[in-house]
XYZ file of C-alpha atoms in Angstrom:
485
model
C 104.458 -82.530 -13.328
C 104.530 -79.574 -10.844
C 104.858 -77.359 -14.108
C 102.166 -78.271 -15.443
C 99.943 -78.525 -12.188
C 101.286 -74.575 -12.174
C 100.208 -73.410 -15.121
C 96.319 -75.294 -14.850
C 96.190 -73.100 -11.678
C 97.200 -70.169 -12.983
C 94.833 -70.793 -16.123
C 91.927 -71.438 -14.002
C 92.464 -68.433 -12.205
C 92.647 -66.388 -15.282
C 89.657 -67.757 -16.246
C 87.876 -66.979 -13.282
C 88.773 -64.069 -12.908
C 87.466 -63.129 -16.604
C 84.207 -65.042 -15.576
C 83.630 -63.234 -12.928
C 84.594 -59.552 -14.868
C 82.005 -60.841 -17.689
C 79.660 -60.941 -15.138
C 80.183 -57.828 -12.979
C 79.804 -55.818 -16.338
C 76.534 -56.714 -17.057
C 75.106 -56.058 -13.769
C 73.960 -52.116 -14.194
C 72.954 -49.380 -11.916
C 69.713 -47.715 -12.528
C 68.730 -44.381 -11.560
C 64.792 -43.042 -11.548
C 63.029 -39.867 -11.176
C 59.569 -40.617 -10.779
C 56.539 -38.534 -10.161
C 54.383 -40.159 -7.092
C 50.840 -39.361 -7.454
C 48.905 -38.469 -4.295
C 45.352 -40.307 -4.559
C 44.281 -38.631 -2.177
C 44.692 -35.360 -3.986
C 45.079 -36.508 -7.208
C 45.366 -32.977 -8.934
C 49.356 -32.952 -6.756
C 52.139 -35.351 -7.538
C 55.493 -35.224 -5.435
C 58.700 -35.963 -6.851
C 61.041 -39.058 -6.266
C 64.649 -39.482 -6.744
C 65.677 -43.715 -5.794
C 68.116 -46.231 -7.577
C 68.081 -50.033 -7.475
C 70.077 -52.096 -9.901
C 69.538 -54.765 -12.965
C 71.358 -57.303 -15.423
C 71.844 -57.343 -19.268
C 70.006 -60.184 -20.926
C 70.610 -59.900 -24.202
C 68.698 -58.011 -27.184
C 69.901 -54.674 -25.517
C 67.917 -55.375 -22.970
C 68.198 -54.708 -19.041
C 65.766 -56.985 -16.852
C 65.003 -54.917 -13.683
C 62.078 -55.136 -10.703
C 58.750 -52.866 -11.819
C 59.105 -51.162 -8.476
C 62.353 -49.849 -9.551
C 61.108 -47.776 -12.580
C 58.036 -47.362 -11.379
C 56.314 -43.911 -12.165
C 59.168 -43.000 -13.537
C 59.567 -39.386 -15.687
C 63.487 -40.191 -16.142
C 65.840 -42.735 -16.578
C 69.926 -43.078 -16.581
C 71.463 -46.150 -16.321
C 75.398 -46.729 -15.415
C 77.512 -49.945 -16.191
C 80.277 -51.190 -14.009
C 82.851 -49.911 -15.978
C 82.404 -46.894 -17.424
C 81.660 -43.841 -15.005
C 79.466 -41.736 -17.689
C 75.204 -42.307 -17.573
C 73.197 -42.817 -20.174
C 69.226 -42.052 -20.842
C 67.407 -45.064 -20.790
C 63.348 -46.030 -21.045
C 60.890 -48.589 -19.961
C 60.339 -50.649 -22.956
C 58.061 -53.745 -20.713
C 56.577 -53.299 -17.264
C 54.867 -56.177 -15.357
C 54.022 -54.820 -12.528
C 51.968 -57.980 -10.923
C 55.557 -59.736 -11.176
C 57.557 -56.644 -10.308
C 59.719 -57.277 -13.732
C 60.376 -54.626 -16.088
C 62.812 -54.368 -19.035
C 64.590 -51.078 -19.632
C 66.697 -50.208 -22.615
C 68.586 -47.061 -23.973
C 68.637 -44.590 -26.488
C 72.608 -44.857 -27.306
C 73.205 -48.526 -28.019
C 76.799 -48.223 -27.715
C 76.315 -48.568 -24.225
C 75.508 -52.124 -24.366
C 78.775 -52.278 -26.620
C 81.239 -55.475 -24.902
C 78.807 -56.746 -22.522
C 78.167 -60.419 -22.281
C 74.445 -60.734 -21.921
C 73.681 -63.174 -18.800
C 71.522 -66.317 -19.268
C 68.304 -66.897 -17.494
C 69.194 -70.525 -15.544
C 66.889 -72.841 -13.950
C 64.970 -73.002 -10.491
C 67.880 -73.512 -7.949
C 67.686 -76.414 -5.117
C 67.246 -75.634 -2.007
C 70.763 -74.897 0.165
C 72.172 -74.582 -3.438
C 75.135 -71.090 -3.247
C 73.855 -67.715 -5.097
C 75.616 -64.487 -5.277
C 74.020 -61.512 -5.443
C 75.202 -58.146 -7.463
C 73.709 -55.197 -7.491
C 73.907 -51.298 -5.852
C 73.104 -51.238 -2.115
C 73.207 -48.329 -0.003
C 76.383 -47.935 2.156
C 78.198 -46.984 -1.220
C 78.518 -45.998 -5.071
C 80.481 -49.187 -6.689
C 78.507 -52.768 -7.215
C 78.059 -55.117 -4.438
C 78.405 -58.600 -4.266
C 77.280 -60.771 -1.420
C 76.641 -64.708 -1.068
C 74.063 -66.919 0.985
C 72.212 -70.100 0.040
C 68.617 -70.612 -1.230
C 66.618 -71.498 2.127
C 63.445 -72.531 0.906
C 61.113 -72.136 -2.439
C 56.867 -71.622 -2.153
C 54.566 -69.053 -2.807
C 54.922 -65.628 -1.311
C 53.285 -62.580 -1.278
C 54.378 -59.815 -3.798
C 54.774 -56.518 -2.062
C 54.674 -54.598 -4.751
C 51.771 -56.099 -6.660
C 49.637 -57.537 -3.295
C 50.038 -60.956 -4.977
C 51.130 -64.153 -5.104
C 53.525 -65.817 -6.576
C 56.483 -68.633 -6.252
C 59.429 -66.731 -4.941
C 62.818 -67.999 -3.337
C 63.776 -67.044 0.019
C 67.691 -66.591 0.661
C 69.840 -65.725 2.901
C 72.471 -63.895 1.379
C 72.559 -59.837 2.618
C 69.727 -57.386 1.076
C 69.524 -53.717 0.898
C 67.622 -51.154 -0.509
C 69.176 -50.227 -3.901
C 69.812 -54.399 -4.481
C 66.426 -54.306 -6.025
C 66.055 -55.495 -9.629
C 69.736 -56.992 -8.996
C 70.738 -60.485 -10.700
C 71.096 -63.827 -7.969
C 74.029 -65.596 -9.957
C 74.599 -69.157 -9.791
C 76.871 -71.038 -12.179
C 76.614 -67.937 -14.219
C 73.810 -67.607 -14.814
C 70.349 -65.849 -13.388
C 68.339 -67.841 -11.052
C 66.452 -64.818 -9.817
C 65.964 -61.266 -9.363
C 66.404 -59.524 -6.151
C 62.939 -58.271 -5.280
C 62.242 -57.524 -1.442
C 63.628 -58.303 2.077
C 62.406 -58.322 5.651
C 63.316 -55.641 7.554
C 62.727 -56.995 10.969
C 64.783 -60.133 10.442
C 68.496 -61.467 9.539
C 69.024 -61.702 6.344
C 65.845 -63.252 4.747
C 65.602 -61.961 1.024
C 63.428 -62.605 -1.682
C 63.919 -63.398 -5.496
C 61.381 -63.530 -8.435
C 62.719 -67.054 -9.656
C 63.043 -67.403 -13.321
C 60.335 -69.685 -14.055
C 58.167 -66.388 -13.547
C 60.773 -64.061 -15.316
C 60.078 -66.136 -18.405
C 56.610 -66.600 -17.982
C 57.151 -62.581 -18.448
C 59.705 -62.585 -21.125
C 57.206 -65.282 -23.260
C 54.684 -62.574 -22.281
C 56.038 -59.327 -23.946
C 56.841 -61.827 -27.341
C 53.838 -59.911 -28.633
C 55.183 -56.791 -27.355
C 52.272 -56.653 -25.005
C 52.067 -57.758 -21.453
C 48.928 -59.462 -20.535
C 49.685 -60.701 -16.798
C 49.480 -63.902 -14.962
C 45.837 -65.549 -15.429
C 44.023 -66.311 -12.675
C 40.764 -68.719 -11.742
C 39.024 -66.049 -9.978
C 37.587 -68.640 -7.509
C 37.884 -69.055 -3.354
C 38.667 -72.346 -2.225
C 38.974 -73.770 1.525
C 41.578 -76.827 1.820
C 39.679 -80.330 2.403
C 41.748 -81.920 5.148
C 39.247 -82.232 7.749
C 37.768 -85.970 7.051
C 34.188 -85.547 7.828
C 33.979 -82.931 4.881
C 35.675 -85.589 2.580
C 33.280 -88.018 3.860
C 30.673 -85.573 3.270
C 31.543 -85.335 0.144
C 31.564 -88.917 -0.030
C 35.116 -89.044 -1.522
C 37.504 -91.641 -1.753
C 40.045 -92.018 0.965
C 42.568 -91.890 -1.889
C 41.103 -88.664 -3.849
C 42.266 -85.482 -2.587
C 41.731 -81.930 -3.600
C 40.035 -78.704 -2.477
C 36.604 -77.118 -2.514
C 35.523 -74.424 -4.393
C 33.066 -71.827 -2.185
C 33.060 -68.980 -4.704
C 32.675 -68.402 -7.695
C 33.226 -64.541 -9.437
C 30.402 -63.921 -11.592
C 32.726 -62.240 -14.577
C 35.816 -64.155 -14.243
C 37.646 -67.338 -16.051
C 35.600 -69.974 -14.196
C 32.151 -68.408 -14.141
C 29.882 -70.567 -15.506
C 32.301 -73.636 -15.884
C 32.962 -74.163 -12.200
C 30.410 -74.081 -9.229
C 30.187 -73.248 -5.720
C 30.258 -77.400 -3.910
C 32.801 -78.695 -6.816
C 36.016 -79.950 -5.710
C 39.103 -80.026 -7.780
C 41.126 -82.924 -8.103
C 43.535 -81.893 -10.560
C 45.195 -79.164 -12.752
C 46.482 -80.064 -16.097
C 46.674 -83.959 -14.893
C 48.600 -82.416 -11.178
C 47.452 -84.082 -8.322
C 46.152 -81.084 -6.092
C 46.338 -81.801 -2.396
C 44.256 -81.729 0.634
C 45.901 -78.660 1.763
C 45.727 -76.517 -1.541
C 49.333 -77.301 -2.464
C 50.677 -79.103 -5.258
C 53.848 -81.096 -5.948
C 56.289 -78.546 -8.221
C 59.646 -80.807 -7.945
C 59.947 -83.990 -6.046
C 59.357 -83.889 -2.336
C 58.516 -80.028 -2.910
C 55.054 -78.299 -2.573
C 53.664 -75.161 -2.813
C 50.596 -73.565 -3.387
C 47.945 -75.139 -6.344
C 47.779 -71.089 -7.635
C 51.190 -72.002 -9.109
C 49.510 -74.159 -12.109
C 47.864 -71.760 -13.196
C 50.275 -69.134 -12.877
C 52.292 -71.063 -15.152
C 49.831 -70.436 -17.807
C 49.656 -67.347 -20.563
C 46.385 -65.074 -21.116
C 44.131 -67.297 -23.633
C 45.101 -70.949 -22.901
C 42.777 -73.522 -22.161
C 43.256 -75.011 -18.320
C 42.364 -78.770 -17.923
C 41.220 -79.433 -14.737
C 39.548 -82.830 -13.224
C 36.462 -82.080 -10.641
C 34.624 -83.923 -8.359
C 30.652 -83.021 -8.793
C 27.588 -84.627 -7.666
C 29.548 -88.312 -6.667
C 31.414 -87.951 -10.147
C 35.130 -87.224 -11.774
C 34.264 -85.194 -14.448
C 36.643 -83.137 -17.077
C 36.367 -79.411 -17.290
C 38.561 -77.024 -19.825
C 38.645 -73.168 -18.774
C 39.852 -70.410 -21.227
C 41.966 -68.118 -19.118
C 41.188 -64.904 -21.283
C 39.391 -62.795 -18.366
C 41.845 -59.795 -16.533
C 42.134 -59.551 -12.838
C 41.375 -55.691 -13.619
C 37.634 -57.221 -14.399
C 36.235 -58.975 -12.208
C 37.322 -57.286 -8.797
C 35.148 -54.171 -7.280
C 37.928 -51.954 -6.113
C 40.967 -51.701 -9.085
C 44.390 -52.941 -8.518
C 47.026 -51.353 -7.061
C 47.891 -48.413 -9.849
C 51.214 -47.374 -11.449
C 52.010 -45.869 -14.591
C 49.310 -43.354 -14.431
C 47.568 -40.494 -12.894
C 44.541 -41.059 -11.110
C 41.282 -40.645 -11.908
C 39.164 -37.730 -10.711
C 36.230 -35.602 -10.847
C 35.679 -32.544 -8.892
C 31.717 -31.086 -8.809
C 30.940 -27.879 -6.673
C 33.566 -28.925 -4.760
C 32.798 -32.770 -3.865
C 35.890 -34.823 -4.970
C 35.194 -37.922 -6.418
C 36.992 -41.204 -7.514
C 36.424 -44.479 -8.613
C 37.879 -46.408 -5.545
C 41.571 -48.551 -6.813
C 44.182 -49.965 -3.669
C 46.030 -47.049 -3.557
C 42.780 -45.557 -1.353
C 42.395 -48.360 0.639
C 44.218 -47.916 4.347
C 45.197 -51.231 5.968
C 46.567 -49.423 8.952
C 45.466 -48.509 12.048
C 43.123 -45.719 11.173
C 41.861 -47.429 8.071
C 38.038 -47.303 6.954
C 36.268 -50.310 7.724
C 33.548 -49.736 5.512
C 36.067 -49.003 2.528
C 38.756 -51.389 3.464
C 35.632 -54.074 3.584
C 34.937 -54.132 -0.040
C 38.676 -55.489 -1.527
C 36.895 -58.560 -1.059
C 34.008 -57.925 -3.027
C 33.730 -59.165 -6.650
C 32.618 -57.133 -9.523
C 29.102 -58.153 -11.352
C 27.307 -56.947 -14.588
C 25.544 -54.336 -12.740
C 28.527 -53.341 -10.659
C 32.145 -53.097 -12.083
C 33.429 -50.615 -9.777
C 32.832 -48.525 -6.748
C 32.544 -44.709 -6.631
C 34.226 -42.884 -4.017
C 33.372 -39.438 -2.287
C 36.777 -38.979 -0.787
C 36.114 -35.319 1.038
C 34.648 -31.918 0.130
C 35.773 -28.572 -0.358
C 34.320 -26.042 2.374
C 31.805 -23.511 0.718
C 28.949 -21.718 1.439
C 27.436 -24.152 -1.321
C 28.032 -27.157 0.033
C 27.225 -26.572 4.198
C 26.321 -29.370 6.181
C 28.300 -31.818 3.747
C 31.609 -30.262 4.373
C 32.567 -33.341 7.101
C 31.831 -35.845 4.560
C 34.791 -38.148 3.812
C 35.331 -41.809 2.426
C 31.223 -42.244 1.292
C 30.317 -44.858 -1.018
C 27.322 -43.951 -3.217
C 25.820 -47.154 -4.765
C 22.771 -45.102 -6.264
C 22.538 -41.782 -7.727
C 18.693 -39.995 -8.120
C 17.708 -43.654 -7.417
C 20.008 -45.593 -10.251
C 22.462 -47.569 -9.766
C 25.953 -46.781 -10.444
C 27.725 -49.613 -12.364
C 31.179 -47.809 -12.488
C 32.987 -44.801 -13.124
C 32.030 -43.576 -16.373
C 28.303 -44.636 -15.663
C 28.434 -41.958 -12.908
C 30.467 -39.277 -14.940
C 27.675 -39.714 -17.698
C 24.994 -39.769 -15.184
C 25.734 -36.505 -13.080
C 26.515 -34.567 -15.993
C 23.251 -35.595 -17.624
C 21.522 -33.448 -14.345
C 21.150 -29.745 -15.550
C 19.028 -28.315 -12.651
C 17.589 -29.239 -9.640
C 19.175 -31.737 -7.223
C 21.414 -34.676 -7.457
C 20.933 -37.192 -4.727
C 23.815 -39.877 -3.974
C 22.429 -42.580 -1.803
C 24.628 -45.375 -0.093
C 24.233 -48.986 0.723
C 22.571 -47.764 4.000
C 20.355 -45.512 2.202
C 22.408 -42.403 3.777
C 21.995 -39.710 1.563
C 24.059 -36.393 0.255
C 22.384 -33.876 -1.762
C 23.669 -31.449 -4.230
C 21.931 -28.510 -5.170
C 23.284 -28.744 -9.313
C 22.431 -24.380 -9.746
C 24.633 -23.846 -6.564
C 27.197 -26.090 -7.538
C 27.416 -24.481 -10.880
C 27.879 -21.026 -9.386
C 30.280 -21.996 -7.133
C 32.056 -24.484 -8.822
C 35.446 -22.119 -10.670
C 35.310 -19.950 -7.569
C 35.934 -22.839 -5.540
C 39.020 -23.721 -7.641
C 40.105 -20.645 -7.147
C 40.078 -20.715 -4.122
C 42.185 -23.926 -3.224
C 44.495 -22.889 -6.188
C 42.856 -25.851 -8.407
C 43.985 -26.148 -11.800
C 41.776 -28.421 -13.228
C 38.597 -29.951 -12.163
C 39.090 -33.230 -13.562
C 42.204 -35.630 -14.616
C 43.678 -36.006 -17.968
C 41.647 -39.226 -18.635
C 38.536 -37.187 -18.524
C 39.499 -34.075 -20.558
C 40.167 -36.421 -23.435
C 37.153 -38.334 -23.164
C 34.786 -35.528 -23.401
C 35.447 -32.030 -23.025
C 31.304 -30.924 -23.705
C 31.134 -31.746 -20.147
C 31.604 -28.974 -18.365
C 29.981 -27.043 -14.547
């Protein structure tokens, strides 16, 4: 009997101990060059050398964090094992998630791995390791902790929200994009910590990893659909008597609609929703996602793909009523300034040397110092007439341009009395001007005034002069070269 008590010990060690080797091999170490763009000289980028870490999920595929490969001009990726890198690309990129999938050029490298399974949402105080690459040394990591608590949190490097899970298991730079193991398989990727605190981590849980993975099926990532509405919570009980709701209804109040997203024209401003997709929403915005476990309403819809039909149960004029919404409208659409941008350079124009931009999040300061009239409008919503603001970000001191040369951050809404509805409409329009004056007016009717014969003189001499190669992005040579000062 002792024998054979003996040998099941020494079998279940064995066993662990190749469980744990499986594992431990399919956790990878990912190195990036990237090229950071500087939006605030867009013609100079600065180079970037970082690592962070991912898992093998099968397919010859490596599931990773966006921020990890993002901007990235070159790829190597290392296994456990085997001390020689290999060249590797971005094959997927979600960068409202912060998911990516990399793969490589020479498949032998994925040769004896055991792809890891993507698990379930863990319970709370349930035991995850994580593996990955932290600083403090060259050879994988692995550290433990317990999931402390699962809602909505915001993205850091998207701006968004999503459901994430908080743990408390140790988190370093270089973790990022690293697998959160439990039972063997992925619960979550290692996305961000807090700095400030003890241990408090976050993880992209996998019901939004395959929300990303079901995604890229078309070999296309669409993103997470959104309403595109503002709500306020409806726990104060005069409003619901107000509304002249039942004590037992409960639900939240819609105050906005945007005029070109997924609920324009299907929702209004007054309408309170009761459900999503037959979920009781609650006085407080949240909704139930397991038993005895809330978080926010958002998460409905997040669970949702680009072109499905939400069901949703509203509350209008003393009436239930049934609505359907096609989710087919972008976030990229219906917002004034553009999302946070990676992947690409940025897009510029420079006239007689005034630098313009359309305005994206990568402009917009939140500090200190930031620009109150510019920082004001990531809360405005883009309409037919106005998809996207214009930027003058600064000008280039010349004898052309005196008097403007302190001019930094202005907004034109108008130029030679026309409205600007985005970008290209103002490309087209001040390169339709072939003499006399081109007048940018703002919201405050605060003009700037361009001279177009002086800025033509000027305009290569100034280039030369603050070693300028070109006087417009990429994006802009291709679209028409005819324009030229």
């Amino acid at each position: 009997m002792r024998y054979f008590i003996f040998i099941l010990l020494i079998s279940t060690a064995i066993f662990a101990q190749n469980f744990d080797k499986d594992i431990k091999q399919a956790i990878i170490k990912i190195y990036t060059t990237s090229k950071d763009p500087n939006y605030k000289k867009p013609w100079i980028n600065q180079m970037h050398r970082s690592s962070g870490s991912g898992a093998v999920i099968g397919k010859n595929l490596i599931l990773t964090n966006a921020h990890v490969v993002a901007n990235q001009t070159y790829l190597e990726v290392q296994r456990y094992d085997i001390a020689k890198r290999f060249i590797a690309k971005v094959v997927a990129v979600s960068h409202e998630l912060d998911l990516a999938l990399v793969t490589t050029e020479d498949k032998s490298f994925f040769k004896g791995i055991k792809p890891l399974e993507i698990g379930n949402l863990p319970q709370s105080e349930e035991k995850i390791f994580v593996y990955g690459y932290p600083m403090g040394g060259k050879t994988l990591s692995v550290t433990s902790g317990v999931v402390s608590r699962i809602e909505h949190q915001r993205y850091v490097h998207s701006g968004q929200k999503f459901l994430a899970i908080q743990v408390d298991a140790a988190i370093n730079p270089g973790n990022s994009g690293g697998a959160a193991i439990n039972s063997g398989k992925i619960v979550g990727v290692v996305m961000q910590g807090i700095t400030s605190s003890q241990n408090i981590g976050y993880l992209v849980p996998t019901v939004m990893i395959k929300h990303f993975l079901k995604d890229w099926q078309d070999k296309k990532i669409d993103g997470v659909p959104q309403l595109h509405i503002f709500v306020s919570p409806l726990e104060n009980p005069a409003a619901k008597r107000y509304y002249k709701l039942d004590k037992n209804q409960t639900g939240i109040v819609v105050t906005r609609v945007m005029p070109l997203g997924n609920s324009a024209n299907v929702l209004k401003k007054g309408d309170i929703i009761l459900s999503i997709d037959g979920k009781k929403i609650e006085d407080d915005g949240t909704v139930a996602f397991r038993d005895g476990e809330y978080t926010s309403a958002k998460y409905l819809t997040d669970l949702h793909q680009f072109g499905d039909n939400l069901k949703l149960k509203v509350w209008r004029e003393q009436k239930e009523i049934d609505l359907n919404i096609k989710l087919n409208k972008k976030n990229s659409d219906v917002w004034l300034v553009g999302d946070y941008q990676y992947d690409k350079e940025p897009t510029y124009l420079i006239y007689g040397g005034y630098l313009f931009s359309p305005l994206v999040e990568n402009l917009v300061s939140t500090s200190k110092g930031k620009n109150c009239a510019v920082y004001g409008l990531l809360n405005k919503f883009a309409t037919k007439k106005k998809r996207e603001q214009v930027i003058l970000l600064g000008v280039f001191p010349d004898r052309s341009n005196r008097g403007n040369q302190e001019l930094y951050d202005f907004l034109p809404v108008k130029i030679d009395g026309k409205d600007i509805v985005d970008f290209k409409d103002f490309y087209k329009k001040i390169f339709s001007k072939k003499s006399g004056f081109i007048v940018l007016e703002d919201e405050n009717s605060k003009e700037v005034i361009i001279d177009v014969k002086e800025a033509k003189q000027r305009h290569r001499k100034i280039l030369q002069i603050y070693n300028i190669e070109f006087d417009r992005s990429k994006d802009l040579r291709d679209i028409n070269s005819t324009n030229s000062i």
